[in-house]
CSV table of C-alpha atoms in Angstrom, one decimal:
chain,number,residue,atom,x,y,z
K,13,UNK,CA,-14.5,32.5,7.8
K,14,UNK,CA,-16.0,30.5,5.0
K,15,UNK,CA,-12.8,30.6,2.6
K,16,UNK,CA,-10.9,29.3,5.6
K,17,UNK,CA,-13.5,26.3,6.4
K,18,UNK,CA,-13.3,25.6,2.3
K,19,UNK,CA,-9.6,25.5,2.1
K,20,UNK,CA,-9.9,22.5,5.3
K,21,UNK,CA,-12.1,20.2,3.1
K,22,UNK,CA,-9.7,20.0,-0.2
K,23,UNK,CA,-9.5,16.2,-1.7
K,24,UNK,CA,-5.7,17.3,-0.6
K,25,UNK,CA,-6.1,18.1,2.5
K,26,UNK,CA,-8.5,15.1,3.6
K,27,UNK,CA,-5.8,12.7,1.8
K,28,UNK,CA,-2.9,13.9,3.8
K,29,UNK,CA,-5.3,13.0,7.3
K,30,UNK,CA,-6.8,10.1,5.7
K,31,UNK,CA,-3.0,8.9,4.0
K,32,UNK,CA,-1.4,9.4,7.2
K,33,UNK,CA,-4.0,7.7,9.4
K,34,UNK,CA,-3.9,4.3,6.8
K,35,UNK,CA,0.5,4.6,6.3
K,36,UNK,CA,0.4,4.3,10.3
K,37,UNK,CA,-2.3,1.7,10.2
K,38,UNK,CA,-0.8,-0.5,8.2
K,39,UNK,CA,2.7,0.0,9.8
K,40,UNK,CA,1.3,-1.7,13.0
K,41,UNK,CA,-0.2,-4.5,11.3
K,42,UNK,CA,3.6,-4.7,9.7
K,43,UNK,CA,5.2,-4.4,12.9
K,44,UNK,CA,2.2,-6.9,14.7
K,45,UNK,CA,2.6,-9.6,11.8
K,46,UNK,CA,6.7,-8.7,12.4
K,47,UNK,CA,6.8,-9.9,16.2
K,48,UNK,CA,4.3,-12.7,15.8
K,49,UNK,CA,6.5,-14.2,12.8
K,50,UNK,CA,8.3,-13.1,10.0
K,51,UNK,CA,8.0,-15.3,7.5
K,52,UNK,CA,4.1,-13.9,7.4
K,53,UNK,CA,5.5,-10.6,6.0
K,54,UNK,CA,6.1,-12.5,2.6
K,55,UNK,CA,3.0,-15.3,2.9
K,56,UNK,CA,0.4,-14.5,-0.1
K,57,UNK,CA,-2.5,-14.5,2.0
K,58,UNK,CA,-0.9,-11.4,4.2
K,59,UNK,CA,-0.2,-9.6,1.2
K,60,UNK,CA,-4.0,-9.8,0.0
K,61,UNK,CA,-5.2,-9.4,3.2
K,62,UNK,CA,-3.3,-5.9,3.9
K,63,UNK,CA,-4.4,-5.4,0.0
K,64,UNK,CA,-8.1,-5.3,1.1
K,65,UNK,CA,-7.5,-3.6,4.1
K,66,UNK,CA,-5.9,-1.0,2.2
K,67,UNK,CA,-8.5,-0.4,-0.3
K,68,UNK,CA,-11.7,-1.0,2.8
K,69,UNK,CA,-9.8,2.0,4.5
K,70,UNK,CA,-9.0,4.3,1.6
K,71,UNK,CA,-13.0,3.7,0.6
K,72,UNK,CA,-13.8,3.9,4.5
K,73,UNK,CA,-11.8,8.0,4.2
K,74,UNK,CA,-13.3,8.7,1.2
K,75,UNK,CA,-17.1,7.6,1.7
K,76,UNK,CA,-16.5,9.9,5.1
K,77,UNK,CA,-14.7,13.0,3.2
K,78,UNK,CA,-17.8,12.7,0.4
K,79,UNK,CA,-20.2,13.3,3.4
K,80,UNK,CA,-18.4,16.2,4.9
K,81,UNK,CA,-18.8,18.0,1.8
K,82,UNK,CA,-22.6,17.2,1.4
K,83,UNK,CA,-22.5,13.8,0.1
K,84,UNK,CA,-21.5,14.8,-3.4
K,85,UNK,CA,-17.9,14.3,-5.0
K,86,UNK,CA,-16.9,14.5,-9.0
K,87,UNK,CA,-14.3,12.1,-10.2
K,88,UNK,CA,-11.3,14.6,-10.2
K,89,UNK,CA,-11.6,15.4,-6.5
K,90,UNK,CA,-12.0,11.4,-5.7
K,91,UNK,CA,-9.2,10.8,-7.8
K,92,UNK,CA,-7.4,13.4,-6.3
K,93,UNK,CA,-7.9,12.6,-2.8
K,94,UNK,CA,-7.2,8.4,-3.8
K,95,UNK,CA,-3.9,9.4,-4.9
K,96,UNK,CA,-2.6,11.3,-2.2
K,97,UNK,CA,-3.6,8.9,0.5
K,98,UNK,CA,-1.9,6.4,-1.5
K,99,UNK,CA,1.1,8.1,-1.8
K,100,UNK,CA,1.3,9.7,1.8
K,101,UNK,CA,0.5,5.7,3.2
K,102,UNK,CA,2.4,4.0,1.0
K,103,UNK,CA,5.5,6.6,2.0
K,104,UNK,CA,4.7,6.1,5.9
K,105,UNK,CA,5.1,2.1,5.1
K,106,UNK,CA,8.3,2.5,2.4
K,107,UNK,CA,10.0,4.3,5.7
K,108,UNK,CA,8.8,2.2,8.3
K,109,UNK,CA,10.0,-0.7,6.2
K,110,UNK,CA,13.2,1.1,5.8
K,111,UNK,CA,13.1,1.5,9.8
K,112,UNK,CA,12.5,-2.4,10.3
K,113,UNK,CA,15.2,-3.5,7.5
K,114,UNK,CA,17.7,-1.4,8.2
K,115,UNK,CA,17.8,-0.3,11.8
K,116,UNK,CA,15.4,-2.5,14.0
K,117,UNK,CA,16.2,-6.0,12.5
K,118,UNK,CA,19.4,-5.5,10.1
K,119,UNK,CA,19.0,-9.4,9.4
K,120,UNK,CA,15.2,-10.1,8.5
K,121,UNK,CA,16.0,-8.9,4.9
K,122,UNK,CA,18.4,-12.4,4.2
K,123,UNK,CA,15.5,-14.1,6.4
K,124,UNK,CA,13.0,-12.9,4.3
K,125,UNK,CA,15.0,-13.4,1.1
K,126,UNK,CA,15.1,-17.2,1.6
K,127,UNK,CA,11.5,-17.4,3.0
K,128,UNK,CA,10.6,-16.3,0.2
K,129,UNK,CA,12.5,-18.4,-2.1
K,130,UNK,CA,11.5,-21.3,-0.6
K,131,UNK,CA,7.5,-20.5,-0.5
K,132,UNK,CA,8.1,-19.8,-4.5
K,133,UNK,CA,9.9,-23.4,-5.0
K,134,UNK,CA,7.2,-25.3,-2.7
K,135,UNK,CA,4.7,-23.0,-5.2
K,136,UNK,CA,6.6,-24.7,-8.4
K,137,UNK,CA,7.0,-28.2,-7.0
K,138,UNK,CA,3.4,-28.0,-6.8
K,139,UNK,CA,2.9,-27.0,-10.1
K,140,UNK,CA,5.3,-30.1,-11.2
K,141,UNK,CA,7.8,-27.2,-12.0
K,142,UNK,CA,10.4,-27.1,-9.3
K,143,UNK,CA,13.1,-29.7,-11.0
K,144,UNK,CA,13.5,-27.1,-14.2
K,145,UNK,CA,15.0,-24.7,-11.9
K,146,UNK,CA,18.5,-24.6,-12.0
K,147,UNK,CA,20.9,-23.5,-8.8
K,148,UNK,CA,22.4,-20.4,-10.9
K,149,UNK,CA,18.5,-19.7,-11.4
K,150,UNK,CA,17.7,-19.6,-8.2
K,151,UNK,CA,20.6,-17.5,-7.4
K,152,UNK,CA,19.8,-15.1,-9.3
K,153,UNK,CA,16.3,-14.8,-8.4
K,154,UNK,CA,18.1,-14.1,-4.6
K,155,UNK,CA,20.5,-11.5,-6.0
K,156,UNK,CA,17.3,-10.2,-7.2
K,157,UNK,CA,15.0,-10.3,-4.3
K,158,UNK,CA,17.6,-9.0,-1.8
K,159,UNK,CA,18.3,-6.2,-3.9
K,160,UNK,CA,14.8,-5.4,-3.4
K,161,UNK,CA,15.8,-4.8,0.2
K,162,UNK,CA,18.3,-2.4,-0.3
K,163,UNK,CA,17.7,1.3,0.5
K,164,UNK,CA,17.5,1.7,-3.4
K,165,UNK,CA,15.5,-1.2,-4.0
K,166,UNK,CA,12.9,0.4,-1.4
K,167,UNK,CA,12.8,3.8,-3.4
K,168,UNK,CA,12.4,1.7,-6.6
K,169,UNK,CA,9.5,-0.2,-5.8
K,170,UNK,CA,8.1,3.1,-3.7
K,171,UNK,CA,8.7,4.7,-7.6
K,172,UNK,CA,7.4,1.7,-9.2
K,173,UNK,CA,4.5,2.2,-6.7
K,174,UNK,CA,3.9,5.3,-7.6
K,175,UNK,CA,2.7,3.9,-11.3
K,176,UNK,CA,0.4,1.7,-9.4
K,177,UNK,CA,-1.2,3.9,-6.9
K,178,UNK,CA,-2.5,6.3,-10.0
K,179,UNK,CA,-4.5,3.3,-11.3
K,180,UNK,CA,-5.6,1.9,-8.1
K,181,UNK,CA,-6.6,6.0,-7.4
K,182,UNK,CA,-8.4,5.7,-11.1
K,183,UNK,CA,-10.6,2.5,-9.8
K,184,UNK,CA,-11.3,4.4,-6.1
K,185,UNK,CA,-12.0,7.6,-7.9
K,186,UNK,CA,-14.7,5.6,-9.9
K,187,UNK,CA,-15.9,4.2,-7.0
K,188,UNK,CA,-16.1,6.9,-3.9
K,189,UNK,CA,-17.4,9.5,-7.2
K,190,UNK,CA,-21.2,10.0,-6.6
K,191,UNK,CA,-22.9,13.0,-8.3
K,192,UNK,CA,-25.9,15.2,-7.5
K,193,UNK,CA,-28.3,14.1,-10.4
K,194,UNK,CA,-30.8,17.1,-9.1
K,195,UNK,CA,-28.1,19.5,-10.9
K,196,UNK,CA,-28.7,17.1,-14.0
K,197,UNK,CA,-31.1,19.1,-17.3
């Protein structure tokens, strides 16, 4: 009976439950911000916001996994179980993306596209820098950003992602770690 209770409370295991729990989380805060209005899906302040969200629910898991195994957790097993709810959430919300893109609303990538062109020229002409820009510029920089629609483009950054998510686990790992100083000589 014990082997079978230790092999439930791997970092592993408690990532895929925690991973899957946050990737469907912050799917219906996609979908939510999606109905109430679009253009918030590019807007900087929703993309910090779901940032901190992401990281208060990841420390939420973890602080809650650290207590189910007796309060104590060395850095591999909280890097461990960082990284694997990163990657399981951040898969659930590449393919819920995918689902919104591609299937639910075929047209909100273009919307998106030029939503967020324009936020990035009102952000220059603030900065006094939105006369340099020249049109083939800006064309490009759609080419660019719609290719980051693309089924590829989502697989990319999800790759890309990946890079990411091992240094963000590095920084949670350091963070949910917490070791027994009694076992200290």
């Amino acid at each position: 009976m014990e082997p079978q209770a230790q092999q439930s409370n791997t970092p592993a295991r408690a990532a895929l439950n925690a991973g899957l729990v946050i990737g469907l989380v912050m799917l219906a805060i996609n979908f939510i911000i999606y109905f109430i209005d679009y253009s918030f899906l590019v807007a900087a302040w929703y993309g910090i916001s779901i940032l901190v969200i992401f990281f208060a629910l990841v420390i939420y898991f973890g602080s809650q996994y650290r207590k189910e195994i007796g309060g104590y957790m060395d850095f591999g097993a909280a890097f461990q179980f960082s990284f694997v709810t990163l990657i399981i959430s951040g898969l659930i919300s590449t393919l819920g993306n995918m689902l919104l893109y591609f299937v639910i609303d075929p047209g909100l990538p273009e919307l998106l596209v030029e939503t967020q062109l324009e936020n990035m020229v009102a952000m220059l002409d603030s900065f006094g820098a939105g006369d340099s820009i020249s049109g083939d510029q800006i064309d490009e920089m759609r080419s660019e950003m719609a290719n980051s629609f693309t089924i590829a483009g989502q697989f990319k950054a999800f790759g890309i992602s990946l890079i990411v998510y091992a240094i963000l686990a590095l920084i949670l790992g350091a963070i949910l770690k917490k070791r027994d100083k009694t076992k200290d000589f």
